[in-house]
PDB file of C-alpha atoms in Angstrom:
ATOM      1  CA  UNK A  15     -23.376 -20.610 -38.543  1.00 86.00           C
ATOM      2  CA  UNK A  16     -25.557 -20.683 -35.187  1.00 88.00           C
ATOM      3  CA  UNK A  17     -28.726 -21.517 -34.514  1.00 89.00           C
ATOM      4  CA  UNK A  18     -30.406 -19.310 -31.758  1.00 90.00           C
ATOM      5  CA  UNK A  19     -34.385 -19.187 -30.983  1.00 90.00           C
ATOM      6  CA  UNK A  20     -36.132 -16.289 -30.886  1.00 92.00           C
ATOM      7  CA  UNK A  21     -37.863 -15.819 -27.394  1.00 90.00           C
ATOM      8  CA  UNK A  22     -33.875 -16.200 -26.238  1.00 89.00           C
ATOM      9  CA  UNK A  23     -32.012 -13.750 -28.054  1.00 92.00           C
ATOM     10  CA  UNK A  24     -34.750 -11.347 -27.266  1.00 92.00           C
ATOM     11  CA  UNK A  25     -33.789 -12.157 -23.717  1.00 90.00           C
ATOM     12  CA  UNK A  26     -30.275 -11.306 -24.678  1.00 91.00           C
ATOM     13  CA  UNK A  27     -31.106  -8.113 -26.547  1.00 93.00           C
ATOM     14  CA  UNK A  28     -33.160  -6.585 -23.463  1.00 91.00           C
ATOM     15  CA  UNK A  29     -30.473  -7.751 -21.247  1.00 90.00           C
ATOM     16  CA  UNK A  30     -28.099  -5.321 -22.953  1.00 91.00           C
ATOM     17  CA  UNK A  31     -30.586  -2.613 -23.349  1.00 94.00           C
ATOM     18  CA  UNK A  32     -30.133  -3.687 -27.383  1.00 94.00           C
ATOM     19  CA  UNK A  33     -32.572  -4.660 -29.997  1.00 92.00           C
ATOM     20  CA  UNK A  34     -32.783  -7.667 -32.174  1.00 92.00           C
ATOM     21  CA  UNK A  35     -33.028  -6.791 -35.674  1.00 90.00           C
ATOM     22  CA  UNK A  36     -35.361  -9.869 -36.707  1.00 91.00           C
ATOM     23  CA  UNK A  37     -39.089  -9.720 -35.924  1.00 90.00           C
ATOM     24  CA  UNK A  38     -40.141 -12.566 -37.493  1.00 90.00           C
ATOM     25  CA  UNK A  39     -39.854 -16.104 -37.225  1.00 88.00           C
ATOM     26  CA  UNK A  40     -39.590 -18.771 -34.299  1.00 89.00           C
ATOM     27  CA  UNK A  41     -35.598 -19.418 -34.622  1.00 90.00           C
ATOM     28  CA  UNK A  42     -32.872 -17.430 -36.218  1.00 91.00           C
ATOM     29  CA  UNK A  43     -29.823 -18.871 -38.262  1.00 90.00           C
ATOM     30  CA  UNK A  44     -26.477 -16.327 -37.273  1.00 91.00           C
ATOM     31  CA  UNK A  45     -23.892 -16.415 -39.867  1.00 92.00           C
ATOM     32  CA  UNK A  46     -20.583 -14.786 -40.624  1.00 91.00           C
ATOM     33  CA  UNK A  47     -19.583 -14.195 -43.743  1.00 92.00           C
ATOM     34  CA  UNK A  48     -15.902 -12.980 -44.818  1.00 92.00           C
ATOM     35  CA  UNK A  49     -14.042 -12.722 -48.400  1.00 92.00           C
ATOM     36  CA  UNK A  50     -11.516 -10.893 -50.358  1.00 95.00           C
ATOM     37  CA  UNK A  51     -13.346  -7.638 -51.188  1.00 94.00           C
ATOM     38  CA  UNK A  52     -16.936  -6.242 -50.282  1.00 91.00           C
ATOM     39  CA  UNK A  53     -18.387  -7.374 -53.680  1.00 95.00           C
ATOM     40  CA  UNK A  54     -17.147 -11.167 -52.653  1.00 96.00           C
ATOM     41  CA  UNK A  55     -19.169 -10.886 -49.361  1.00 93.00           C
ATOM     42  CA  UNK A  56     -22.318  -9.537 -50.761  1.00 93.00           C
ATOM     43  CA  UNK A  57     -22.105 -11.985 -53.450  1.00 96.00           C
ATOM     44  CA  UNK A  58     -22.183 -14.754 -50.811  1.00 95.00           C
ATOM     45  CA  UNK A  59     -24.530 -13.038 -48.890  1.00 94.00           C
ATOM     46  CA  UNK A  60     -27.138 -12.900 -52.034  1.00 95.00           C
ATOM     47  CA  UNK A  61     -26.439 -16.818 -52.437  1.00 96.00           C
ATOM     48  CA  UNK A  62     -27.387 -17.806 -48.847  1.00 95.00           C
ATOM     49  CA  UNK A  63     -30.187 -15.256 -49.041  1.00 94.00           C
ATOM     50  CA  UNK A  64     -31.455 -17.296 -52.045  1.00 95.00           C
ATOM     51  CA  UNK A  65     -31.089 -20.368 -49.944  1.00 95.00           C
ATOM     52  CA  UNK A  66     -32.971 -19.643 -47.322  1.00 92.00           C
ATOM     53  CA  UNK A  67     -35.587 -18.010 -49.364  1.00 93.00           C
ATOM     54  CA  UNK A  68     -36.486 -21.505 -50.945  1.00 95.00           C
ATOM     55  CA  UNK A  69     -36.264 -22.883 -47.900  1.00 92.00           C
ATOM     56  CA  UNK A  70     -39.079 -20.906 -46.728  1.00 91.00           C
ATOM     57  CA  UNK A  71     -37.293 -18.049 -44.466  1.00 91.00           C
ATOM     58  CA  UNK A  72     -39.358 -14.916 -44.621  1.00 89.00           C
ATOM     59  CA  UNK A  73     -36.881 -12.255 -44.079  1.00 89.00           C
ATOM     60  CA  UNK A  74     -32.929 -11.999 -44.620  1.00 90.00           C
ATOM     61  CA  UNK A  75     -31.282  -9.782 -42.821  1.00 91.00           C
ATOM     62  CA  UNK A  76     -27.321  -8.339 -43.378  1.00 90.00           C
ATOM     63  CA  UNK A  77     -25.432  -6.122 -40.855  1.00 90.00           C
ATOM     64  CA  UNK A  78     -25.394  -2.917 -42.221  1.00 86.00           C
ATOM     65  CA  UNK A  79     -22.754  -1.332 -40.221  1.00 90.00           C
ATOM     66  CA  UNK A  80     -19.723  -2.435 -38.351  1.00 91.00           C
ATOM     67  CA  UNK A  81     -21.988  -1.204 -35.010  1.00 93.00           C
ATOM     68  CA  UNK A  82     -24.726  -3.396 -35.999  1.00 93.00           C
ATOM     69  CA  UNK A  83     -22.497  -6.379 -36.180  1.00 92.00           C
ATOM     70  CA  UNK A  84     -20.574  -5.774 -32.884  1.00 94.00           C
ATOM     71  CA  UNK A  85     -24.386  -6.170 -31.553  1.00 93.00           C
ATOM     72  CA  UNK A  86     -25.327  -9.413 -32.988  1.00 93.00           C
ATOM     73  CA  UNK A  87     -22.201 -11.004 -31.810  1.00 91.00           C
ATOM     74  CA  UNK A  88     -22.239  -9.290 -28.264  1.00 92.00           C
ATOM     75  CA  UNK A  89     -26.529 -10.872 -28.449  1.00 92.00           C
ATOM     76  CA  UNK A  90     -25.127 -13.986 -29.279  1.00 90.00           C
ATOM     77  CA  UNK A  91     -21.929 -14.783 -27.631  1.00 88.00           C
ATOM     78  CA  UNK A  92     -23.103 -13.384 -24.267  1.00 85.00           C
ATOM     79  CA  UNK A  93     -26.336 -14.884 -24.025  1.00 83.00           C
ATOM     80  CA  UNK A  94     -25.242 -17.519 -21.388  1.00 80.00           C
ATOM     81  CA  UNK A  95     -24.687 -14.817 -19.374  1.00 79.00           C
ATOM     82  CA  UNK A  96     -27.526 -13.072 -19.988  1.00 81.00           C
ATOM     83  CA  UNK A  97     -29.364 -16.016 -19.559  1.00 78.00           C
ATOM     84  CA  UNK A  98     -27.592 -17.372 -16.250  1.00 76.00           C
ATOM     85  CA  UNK A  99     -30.305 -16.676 -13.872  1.00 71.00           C
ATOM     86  CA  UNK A 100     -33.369 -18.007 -15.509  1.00 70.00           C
ATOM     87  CA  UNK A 101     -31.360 -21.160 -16.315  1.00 66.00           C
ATOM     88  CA  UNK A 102     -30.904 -24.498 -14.243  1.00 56.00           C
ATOM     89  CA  UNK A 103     -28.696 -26.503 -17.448  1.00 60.00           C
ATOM     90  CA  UNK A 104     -26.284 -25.728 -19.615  1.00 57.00           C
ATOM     91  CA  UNK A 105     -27.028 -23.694 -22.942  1.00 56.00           C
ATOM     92  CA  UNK A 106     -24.053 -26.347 -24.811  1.00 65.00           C
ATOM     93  CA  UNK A 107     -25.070 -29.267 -25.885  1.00 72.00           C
ATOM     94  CA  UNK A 108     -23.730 -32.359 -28.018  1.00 81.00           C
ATOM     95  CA  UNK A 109     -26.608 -33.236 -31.109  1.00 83.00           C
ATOM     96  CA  UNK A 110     -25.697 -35.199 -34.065  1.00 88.00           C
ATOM     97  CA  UNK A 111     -26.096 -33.312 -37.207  1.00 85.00           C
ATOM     98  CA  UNK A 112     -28.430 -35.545 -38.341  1.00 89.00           C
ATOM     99  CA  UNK A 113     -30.484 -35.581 -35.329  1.00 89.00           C
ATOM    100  CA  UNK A 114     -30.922 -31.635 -34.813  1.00 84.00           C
ATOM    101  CA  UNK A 115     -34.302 -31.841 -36.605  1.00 85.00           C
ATOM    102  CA  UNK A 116     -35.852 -34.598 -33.579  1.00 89.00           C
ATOM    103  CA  UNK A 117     -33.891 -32.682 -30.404  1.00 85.00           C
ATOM    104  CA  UNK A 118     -35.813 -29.466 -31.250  1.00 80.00           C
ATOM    105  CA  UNK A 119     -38.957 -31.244 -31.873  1.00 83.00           C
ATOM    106  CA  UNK A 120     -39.185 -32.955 -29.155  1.00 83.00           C
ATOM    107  CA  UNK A 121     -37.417 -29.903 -26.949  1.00 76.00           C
ATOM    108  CA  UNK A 122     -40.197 -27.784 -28.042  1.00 75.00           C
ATOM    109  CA  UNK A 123     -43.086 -30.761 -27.464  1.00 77.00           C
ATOM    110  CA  UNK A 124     -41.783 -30.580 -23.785  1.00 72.00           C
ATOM    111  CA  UNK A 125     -41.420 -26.827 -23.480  1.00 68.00           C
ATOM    112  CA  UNK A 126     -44.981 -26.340 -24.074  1.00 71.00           C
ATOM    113  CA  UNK A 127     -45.809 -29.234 -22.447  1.00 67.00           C
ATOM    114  CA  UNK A 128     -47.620 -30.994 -25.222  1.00 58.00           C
TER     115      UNK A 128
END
């Protein structure tokens, strides 16, 4: 499971001449899912779907086709490099689990410069 923000992987997507599939929301959660037969990995999918939906995510979306998926993953694990030349720091950083909530709080605060 990765957490990527929104305004990023849209940098990511045009990069590649690619589209990201999500239109709303601020932040996107990326997750691979893999089980024993198709109806195992739907079933899981339906579960987190349910998850996030009571969490308050407005839209779930599943990789329809093989195609689809190839493009998430090329969005996602080359985004350093599309990123590269707008960046001064590194995209990896160390957060505590716990502390995730605060870095991107105050991340965003001095983003906008709030």
């Amino acid at each position: 499971m990765e957490y990527v923000e929104h305004d990023i992987i849209e940098i990511s997507a045009r990069h590649f001449g690619m589209t990201w599939l999500a239109k709303v929301g601020n932040a996107h959660l990326v997750l691979t899912v893999d089980g024993m037969s198709d109806d195992d990995v739907m079933e899981q999918c339906q579960q987190i779907a349910e998850v996030c939906e009571a969490y308050g995510s407005p839209e779930t979306l599943l990789a329809e086709t093989r195609l689809e998926e190839e493009n998430i993953l090329k969005m996602r694990n080359e985004l350093y490099g599309a990123l590269m030349p707008q960046l001064a720091e590194s995209l990896d950083l160390a957060v505590p689990p716990a502390r995730v909530a605060e870095f991107l709080g105050r991340r965003r605060t001095h983003r906008e410069g709030v």
